[in-house]
């Protein structure tokens, strides 16, 4: 794989308001550095142990995103440096992130993950669950967590209409939350949707952040 060429092609195809998260999970430092040397700085990992190791070994101006579903007992390891946590779907996890952010004297940005796919294995909130979370006393007491947007994964299918409709659902959820809870917020701006197989559709439907791995680095190394 020509990593530099792939990054360039994807980046040049994106509108100016859409950011690319290069999903580097399972990939060696050499591959990440090849992408880094093109000027790319945003990388995504989904395992805390791998992420903390890469953070220690790679340049410190990398903006690391945690794109998986973090376990509460492991948040403390990434709290000192993480830029954005994509997969947050419970008040318990938010409280843990807040606690670790306070310990590190910083604010941590998160995205609320919604279940928009037909697949039951995907994580995520429903609209009703989000309403309960966002109106709770516990949420209002969070001092060091910033909800900056939403995230979701479409069904893994060749049915483009289904995928497009699922992305539209996430966009409508974003609009609803923006109007209802974040109308005064200048930071509630992100819609993280779209991966290697479906990101062009996601961009058409309003994505501001795509998570692309295999289109950049090749097939995963399991």
PDB file of C-alpha atoms in Angstrom:
ATOM      1  CA  UNK A   1       0.000   0.000   0.000  1.00  0.00           C
ATOM      2  CA  UNK A   2       1.173   3.516  -0.816  1.00  0.00           C
ATOM      3  CA  UNK A   3       0.055   5.116   2.446  1.00  0.00           C
ATOM      4  CA  UNK A   4       1.124   8.648   1.512  1.00  0.00           C
ATOM      5  CA  UNK A   5      -0.720   8.462  -1.824  1.00  0.00           C
ATOM      6  CA  UNK A   6      -3.857   7.091  -0.173  1.00  0.00           C
ATOM      7  CA  UNK A   7      -3.912   9.845   2.473  1.00  0.00           C
ATOM      8  CA  UNK A   8      -3.447  12.503  -0.199  1.00  0.00           C
ATOM      9  CA  UNK A   9      -6.242  11.122  -2.401  1.00  0.00           C
ATOM     10  CA  UNK A  10      -8.745  10.890   0.449  1.00  0.00           C
ATOM     11  CA  UNK A  11      -7.862  14.285   1.925  1.00  0.00           C
ATOM     12  CA  UNK A  12      -8.124  16.029  -1.445  1.00  0.00           C
ATOM     13  CA  UNK A  13     -11.562  14.492  -2.029  1.00  0.00           C
ATOM     14  CA  UNK A  14     -12.990  15.899   1.209  1.00  0.00           C
ATOM     15  CA  UNK A  15     -14.750  19.243   1.696  1.00  0.00           C
ATOM     16  CA  UNK A  16     -12.843  21.689   3.887  1.00  0.00           C
ATOM     17  CA  UNK A  17     -15.086  21.129   6.898  1.00  0.00           C
ATOM     18  CA  UNK A  18     -14.505  17.342   7.054  1.00  0.00           C
ATOM     19  CA  UNK A  19     -11.578  15.914   9.022  1.00  0.00           C
ATOM     20  CA  UNK A  20      -9.952  12.556   8.393  1.00  0.00           C
ATOM     21  CA  UNK A  21      -9.156  10.262  11.313  1.00  0.00           C
ATOM     22  CA  UNK A  22      -6.572   7.758  10.046  1.00  0.00           C
ATOM     23  CA  UNK A  23      -7.505   4.546  11.853  1.00  0.00           C
ATOM     24  CA  UNK A  24      -4.134   3.088  12.758  1.00  0.00           C
ATOM     25  CA  UNK A  25      -5.318   0.221  14.998  1.00  0.00           C
ATOM     26  CA  UNK A  26      -3.224  -2.951  14.538  1.00  0.00           C
ATOM     27  CA  UNK A  27      -0.739  -1.002  12.407  1.00  0.00           C
ATOM     28  CA  UNK A  28       2.980  -0.645  13.232  1.00  0.00           C
ATOM     29  CA  UNK A  29       4.646   2.667  14.039  1.00  0.00           C
ATOM     30  CA  UNK A  30       6.361   2.637  10.631  1.00  0.00           C
ATOM     31  CA  UNK A  31       3.008   2.874   8.854  1.00  0.00           C
ATOM     32  CA  UNK A  32       1.815   5.649  11.149  1.00  0.00           C
ATOM     33  CA  UNK A  33       5.027   7.607  10.559  1.00  0.00           C
ATOM     34  CA  UNK A  34       4.600   7.251   6.807  1.00  0.00           C
ATOM     35  CA  UNK A  35       1.187   8.909   7.147  1.00  0.00           C
ATOM     36  CA  UNK A  36       2.578  11.428   9.645  1.00  0.00           C
ATOM     37  CA  UNK A  37       5.298  12.462   7.209  1.00  0.00           C
ATOM     38  CA  UNK A  38       2.645  13.574   4.701  1.00  0.00           C
ATOM     39  CA  UNK A  39       1.555  16.146   7.302  1.00  0.00           C
ATOM     40  CA  UNK A  40      -1.340  14.120   8.673  1.00  0.00           C
ATOM     41  CA  UNK A  41      -1.790  14.403  12.433  1.00  0.00           C
ATOM     42  CA  UNK A  42      -5.096  12.760  13.475  1.00  0.00           C
ATOM     43  CA  UNK A  43      -4.962   9.037  14.241  1.00  0.00           C
ATOM     44  CA  UNK A  44      -7.505   6.674  15.791  1.00  0.00           C
ATOM     45  CA  UNK A  45      -6.995   3.629  18.010  1.00  0.00           C
ATOM     46  CA  UNK A  46      -9.486   1.319  19.727  1.00  0.00           C
ATOM     47  CA  UNK A  47      -7.341  -0.490  22.291  1.00  0.00           C
ATOM     48  CA  UNK A  48      -6.039   1.385  25.318  1.00  0.00           C
ATOM     49  CA  UNK A  49      -2.858  -0.667  25.658  1.00  0.00           C
ATOM     50  CA  UNK A  50      -1.879  -0.147  22.007  1.00  0.00           C
ATOM     51  CA  UNK A  51      -2.755   3.541  22.163  1.00  0.00           C
ATOM     52  CA  UNK A  52      -0.702   4.315  25.268  1.00  0.00           C
ATOM     53  CA  UNK A  53       2.309   2.497  23.776  1.00  0.00           C
ATOM     54  CA  UNK A  54       2.050   4.412  20.501  1.00  0.00           C
ATOM     55  CA  UNK A  55       1.590   7.685  22.362  1.00  0.00           C
ATOM     56  CA  UNK A  56       4.876   7.073  24.204  1.00  0.00           C
ATOM     57  CA  UNK A  57       6.798   6.088  21.078  1.00  0.00           C
ATOM     58  CA  UNK A  58       5.511   8.474  18.412  1.00  0.00           C
ATOM     59  CA  UNK A  59       5.690  12.282  17.918  1.00  0.00           C
ATOM     60  CA  UNK A  60       3.873  14.285  20.558  1.00  0.00           C
ATOM     61  CA  UNK A  61       2.012  16.552  18.143  1.00  0.00           C
ATOM     62  CA  UNK A  62      -0.197  13.655  17.030  1.00  0.00           C
ATOM     63  CA  UNK A  63      -3.862  14.168  17.908  1.00  0.00           C
ATOM     64  CA  UNK A  64      -5.013  10.805  19.218  1.00  0.00           C
ATOM     65  CA  UNK A  65      -8.666   9.775  19.026  1.00  0.00           C
ATOM     66  CA  UNK A  66     -10.080   6.781  20.875  1.00  0.00           C
ATOM     67  CA  UNK A  67     -12.587   5.335  18.414  1.00  0.00           C
ATOM     68  CA  UNK A  68     -13.690   2.230  20.268  1.00  0.00           C
ATOM     69  CA  UNK A  69     -15.873   1.724  23.299  1.00  0.00           C
ATOM     70  CA  UNK A  70     -13.536   2.425  26.258  1.00  0.00           C
ATOM     71  CA  UNK A  71     -13.850   0.368  29.409  1.00  0.00           C
ATOM     72  CA  UNK A  72     -14.321   2.571  32.459  1.00  0.00           C
ATOM     73  CA  UNK A  73     -11.390   0.997  34.301  1.00  0.00           C
ATOM     74  CA  UNK A  74      -8.994   1.882  31.452  1.00  0.00           C
ATOM     75  CA  UNK A  75      -9.931   5.526  30.885  1.00  0.00           C
ATOM     76  CA  UNK A  76      -7.236   6.630  33.362  1.00  0.00           C
ATOM     77  CA  UNK A  77      -4.485   5.450  31.008  1.00  0.00           C
ATOM     78  CA  UNK A  78      -5.527   7.694  28.116  1.00  0.00           C
ATOM     79  CA  UNK A  79      -6.924  10.637  30.113  1.00  0.00           C
ATOM     80  CA  UNK A  80      -3.610  12.556  30.222  1.00  0.00           C
ATOM     81  CA  UNK A  81      -3.357  12.964  26.447  1.00  0.00           C
ATOM     82  CA  UNK A  82      -6.453  11.871  24.507  1.00  0.00           C
ATOM     83  CA  UNK A  83      -7.928  14.505  22.143  1.00  0.00           C
ATOM     84  CA  UNK A  84     -11.337  12.958  21.540  1.00  0.00           C
ATOM     85  CA  UNK A  85     -13.229   9.872  22.709  1.00  0.00           C
ATOM     86  CA  UNK A  86     -15.723   8.770  20.043  1.00  0.00           C
ATOM     87  CA  UNK A  87     -17.710   5.991  21.644  1.00  0.00           C
ATOM     88  CA  UNK A  88     -19.481   7.304  24.760  1.00  0.00           C
ATOM     89  CA  UNK A  89     -22.941   5.913  25.465  1.00  0.00           C
ATOM     90  CA  UNK A  90     -23.547   5.984  29.227  1.00  0.00           C
ATOM     91  CA  UNK A  91     -23.549   8.362  32.177  1.00  0.00           C
ATOM     92  CA  UNK A  92     -21.285   5.897  34.018  1.00  0.00           C
ATOM     93  CA  UNK A  93     -18.594   6.295  31.359  1.00  0.00           C
ATOM     94  CA  UNK A  94     -19.034  10.082  31.276  1.00  0.00           C
ATOM     95  CA  UNK A  95     -18.580  10.270  35.045  1.00  0.00           C
ATOM     96  CA  UNK A  96     -15.400   8.202  34.824  1.00  0.00           C
ATOM     97  CA  UNK A  97     -13.993  10.395  32.040  1.00  0.00           C
ATOM     98  CA  UNK A  98     -14.847  13.489  34.072  1.00  0.00           C
ATOM     99  CA  UNK A  99     -13.112  12.111  37.173  1.00  0.00           C
ATOM    100  CA  UNK A 100      -9.932  11.285  35.228  1.00  0.00           C
ATOM    101  CA  UNK A 101     -10.013  14.639  33.431  1.00  0.00           C
ATOM    102  CA  UNK A 102     -10.112  16.428  36.791  1.00  0.00           C
ATOM    103  CA  UNK A 103      -7.131  14.389  38.020  1.00  0.00           C
ATOM    104  CA  UNK A 104      -5.197  15.504  34.937  1.00  0.00           C
ATOM    105  CA  UNK A 105      -6.336  19.123  35.224  1.00  0.00           C
ATOM    106  CA  UNK A 106      -7.831  19.161  31.738  1.00  0.00           C
ATOM    107  CA  UNK A 107     -11.095  18.931  29.833  1.00  0.00           C
ATOM    108  CA  UNK A 108     -11.741  15.893  27.648  1.00  0.00           C
ATOM    109  CA  UNK A 109     -13.869  16.093  24.511  1.00  0.00           C
ATOM    110  CA  UNK A 110     -16.297  13.271  23.753  1.00  0.00           C
ATOM    111  CA  UNK A 111     -18.872  12.248  21.174  1.00  0.00           C
ATOM    112  CA  UNK A 112     -22.143  10.576  22.129  1.00  0.00           C
ATOM    113  CA  UNK A 113     -22.473   7.306  20.223  1.00  0.00           C
ATOM    114  CA  UNK A 114     -25.875   6.441  18.767  1.00  0.00           C
ATOM    115  CA  UNK A 115     -27.152   3.098  17.578  1.00  0.00           C
ATOM    116  CA  UNK A 116     -28.225   3.761  13.991  1.00  0.00           C
ATOM    117  CA  UNK A 117     -27.476   0.374  12.392  1.00  0.00           C
ATOM    118  CA  UNK A 118     -29.744  -2.645  12.020  1.00  0.00           C
ATOM    119  CA  UNK A 119     -27.029  -4.820  13.588  1.00  0.00           C
ATOM    120  CA  UNK A 120     -27.630  -5.549  17.254  1.00  0.00           C
ATOM    121  CA  UNK A 121     -23.900  -5.947  17.953  1.00  0.00           C
ATOM    122  CA  UNK A 122     -23.257  -2.223  17.550  1.00  0.00           C
ATOM    123  CA  UNK A 123     -23.116  -0.032  20.665  1.00  0.00           C
ATOM    124  CA  UNK A 124     -24.994   3.206  21.085  1.00  0.00           C
ATOM    125  CA  UNK A 125     -27.725   5.291  22.643  1.00  0.00           C
ATOM    126  CA  UNK A 126     -31.295   5.607  21.435  1.00  0.00           C
ATOM    127  CA  UNK A 127     -32.846   9.078  21.186  1.00  0.00           C
ATOM    128  CA  UNK A 128     -34.852   8.431  24.350  1.00  0.00           C
ATOM    129  CA  UNK A 129     -31.781   7.289  26.271  1.00  0.00           C
ATOM    130  CA  UNK A 130     -29.948  10.424  25.153  1.00  0.00           C
ATOM    131  CA  UNK A 131     -32.773  12.603  26.469  1.00  0.00           C
ATOM    132  CA  UNK A 132     -32.606  10.855  29.849  1.00  0.00           C
ATOM    133  CA  UNK A 133     -28.811  11.236  29.965  1.00  0.00           C
ATOM    134  CA  UNK A 134     -28.717  14.897  28.932  1.00  0.00           C
ATOM    135  CA  UNK A 135     -31.410  15.973  31.391  1.00  0.00           C
ATOM    136  CA  UNK A 136     -29.951  14.075  34.355  1.00  0.00           C
ATOM    137  CA  UNK A 137     -28.450  15.766  37.416  1.00  0.00           C
ATOM    138  CA  UNK A 138     -25.359  13.612  36.965  1.00  0.00           C
ATOM    139  CA  UNK A 139     -24.767  15.021  33.471  1.00  0.00           C
ATOM    140  CA  UNK A 140     -25.227  18.598  34.628  1.00  0.00           C
ATOM    141  CA  UNK A 141     -22.603  18.058  37.323  1.00  0.00           C
ATOM    142  CA  UNK A 142     -19.873  17.101  34.840  1.00  0.00           C
ATOM    143  CA  UNK A 143     -17.270  19.848  34.937  1.00  0.00           C
ATOM    144  CA  UNK A 144     -14.402  18.527  32.809  1.00  0.00           C
ATOM    145  CA  UNK A 145     -16.128  16.694  29.959  1.00  0.00           C
ATOM    146  CA  UNK A 146     -17.209  18.511  26.797  1.00  0.00           C
ATOM    147  CA  UNK A 147     -19.773  16.874  24.514  1.00  0.00           C
ATOM    148  CA  UNK A 148     -18.730  18.125  21.083  1.00  0.00           C
ATOM    149  CA  UNK A 149     -21.005  16.052  18.864  1.00  0.00           C
ATOM    150  CA  UNK A 150     -22.316  12.629  17.892  1.00  0.00           C
ATOM    151  CA  UNK A 151     -20.962   9.427  16.397  1.00  0.00           C
ATOM    152  CA  UNK A 152     -22.481   6.367  14.761  1.00  0.00           C
ATOM    153  CA  UNK A 153     -21.760   3.384  12.538  1.00  0.00           C
ATOM    154  CA  UNK A 154     -23.977   2.316   9.673  1.00  0.00           C
ATOM    155  CA  UNK A 155     -24.894  -1.288   8.963  1.00  0.00           C
ATOM    156  CA  UNK A 156     -22.218  -3.287   7.117  1.00  0.00           C
ATOM    157  CA  UNK A 157     -24.144  -3.840   3.911  1.00  0.00           C
ATOM    158  CA  UNK A 158     -23.940  -3.224   0.151  1.00  0.00           C
ATOM    159  CA  UNK A 159     -27.363  -1.539   0.302  1.00  0.00           C
ATOM    160  CA  UNK A 160     -26.359   2.092  -0.192  1.00  0.00           C
ATOM    161  CA  UNK A 161     -29.893   3.383   0.379  1.00  0.00           C
ATOM    162  CA  UNK A 162     -29.969   1.749   3.802  1.00  0.00           C
ATOM    163  CA  UNK A 163     -26.565   3.168   4.700  1.00  0.00           C
ATOM    164  CA  UNK A 164     -27.550   6.641   3.480  1.00  0.00           C
ATOM    165  CA  UNK A 165     -30.773   6.523   5.504  1.00  0.00           C
ATOM    166  CA  UNK A 166     -28.872   5.514   8.653  1.00  0.00           C
ATOM    167  CA  UNK A 167     -26.497   8.440   8.186  1.00  0.00           C
ATOM    168  CA  UNK A 168     -29.511  10.721   7.754  1.00  0.00           C
ATOM    169  CA  UNK A 169     -30.859   9.437  11.066  1.00  0.00           C
ATOM    170  CA  UNK A 170     -27.620  10.438  12.816  1.00  0.00           C
ATOM    171  CA  UNK A 171     -27.685  13.876  11.184  1.00  0.00           C
ATOM    172  CA  UNK A 172     -31.267  14.381  12.382  1.00  0.00           C
ATOM    173  CA  UNK A 173     -30.265  13.289  15.899  1.00  0.00           C
ATOM    174  CA  UNK A 174     -27.430  15.832  15.827  1.00  0.00           C
ATOM    175  CA  UNK A 175     -29.816  18.596  14.708  1.00  0.00           C
ATOM    176  CA  UNK A 176     -32.341  17.663  17.379  1.00  0.00           C
ATOM    177  CA  UNK A 177     -29.757  17.642  20.186  1.00  0.00           C
ATOM    178  CA  UNK A 178     -28.251  20.888  18.924  1.00  0.00           C
ATOM    179  CA  UNK A 179     -31.625  22.620  19.059  1.00  0.00           C
ATOM    180  CA  UNK A 180     -32.730  21.063  22.337  1.00  0.00           C
ATOM    181  CA  UNK A 181     -29.601  21.011  24.501  1.00  0.00           C
ATOM    182  CA  UNK A 182     -26.671  22.697  22.755  1.00  0.00           C
ATOM    183  CA  UNK A 183     -28.150  25.719  20.998  1.00  0.00           C
ATOM    184  CA  UNK A 184     -25.734  28.055  22.790  1.00  0.00           C
ATOM    185  CA  UNK A 185     -22.725  25.778  22.350  1.00  0.00           C
ATOM    186  CA  UNK A 186     -20.000  26.772  19.917  1.00  0.00           C
ATOM    187  CA  UNK A 187     -18.282  23.399  20.348  1.00  0.00           C
ATOM    188  CA  UNK A 188     -21.181  21.009  19.612  1.00  0.00           C
ATOM    189  CA  UNK A 189     -20.281  20.719  15.920  1.00  0.00           C
ATOM    190  CA  UNK A 190     -19.080  17.196  15.124  1.00  0.00           C
ATOM    191  CA  UNK A 191     -20.836  14.350  13.315  1.00  0.00           C
ATOM    192  CA  UNK A 192     -18.434  11.415  13.203  1.00  0.00           C
ATOM    193  CA  UNK A 193     -19.716   8.953  10.611  1.00  0.00           C
ATOM    194  CA  UNK A 194     -18.279   7.163   7.622  1.00  0.00           C
ATOM    195  CA  UNK A 195     -15.538   4.554   7.312  1.00  0.00           C
ATOM    196  CA  UNK A 196     -13.467   3.073   4.479  1.00  0.00           C
ATOM    197  CA  UNK A 197     -16.416   1.506   2.684  1.00  0.00           C
ATOM    198  CA  UNK A 198     -19.016   4.231   3.062  1.00  0.00           C
ATOM    199  CA  UNK A 199     -17.392   7.584   3.838  1.00  0.00           C
ATOM    200  CA  UNK A 200     -18.387   9.298   0.536  1.00  0.00           C
ATOM    201  CA  UNK A 201     -22.056   8.706   1.437  1.00  0.00           C
ATOM    202  CA  UNK A 202     -21.430   9.938   4.982  1.00  0.00           C
ATOM    203  CA  UNK A 203     -19.854  13.153   3.700  1.00  0.00           C
ATOM    204  CA  UNK A 204     -22.840  13.740   1.412  1.00  0.00           C
ATOM    205  CA  UNK A 205     -25.131  13.346   4.416  1.00  0.00           C
ATOM    206  CA  UNK A 206     -23.307  15.815   6.648  1.00  0.00           C
ATOM    207  CA  UNK A 207     -20.371  14.058   8.270  1.00  0.00           C
ATOM    208  CA  UNK A 208     -17.684  16.350   9.697  1.00  0.00           C
ATOM    209  CA  UNK A 209     -15.280  13.534  10.605  1.00  0.00           C
ATOM    210  CA  UNK A 210     -14.588  10.222   8.854  1.00  0.00           C
ATOM    211  CA  UNK A 211     -12.721   7.239  10.310  1.00  0.00           C
ATOM    212  CA  UNK A 212     -10.717   5.488   7.605  1.00  0.00           C
ATOM    213  CA  UNK A 213      -8.333   2.570   8.102  1.00  0.00           C
ATOM    214  CA  UNK A 214      -8.073  -0.022   5.326  1.00  0.00           C
ATOM    215  CA  UNK A 215      -8.346   2.550   2.516  1.00  0.00           C
ATOM    216  CA  UNK A 216      -5.166   4.107   3.903  1.00  0.00           C
ATOM    217  CA  UNK A 217      -3.171   1.292   5.464  1.00  0.00           C
ATOM    218  CA  UNK A 218      -4.513  -1.819   3.741  1.00  0.00           C
ATOM    219  CA  UNK A 219      -6.274  -4.771   5.352  1.00  0.00           C
ATOM    220  CA  UNK A 220      -6.039  -5.071   9.142  1.00  0.00           C
ATOM    221  CA  UNK A 221      -3.310  -7.101  10.768  1.00  0.00           C
ATOM    222  CA  UNK A 222      -5.125  -9.257  13.286  1.00  0.00           C
TER     223      UNK A 222
END
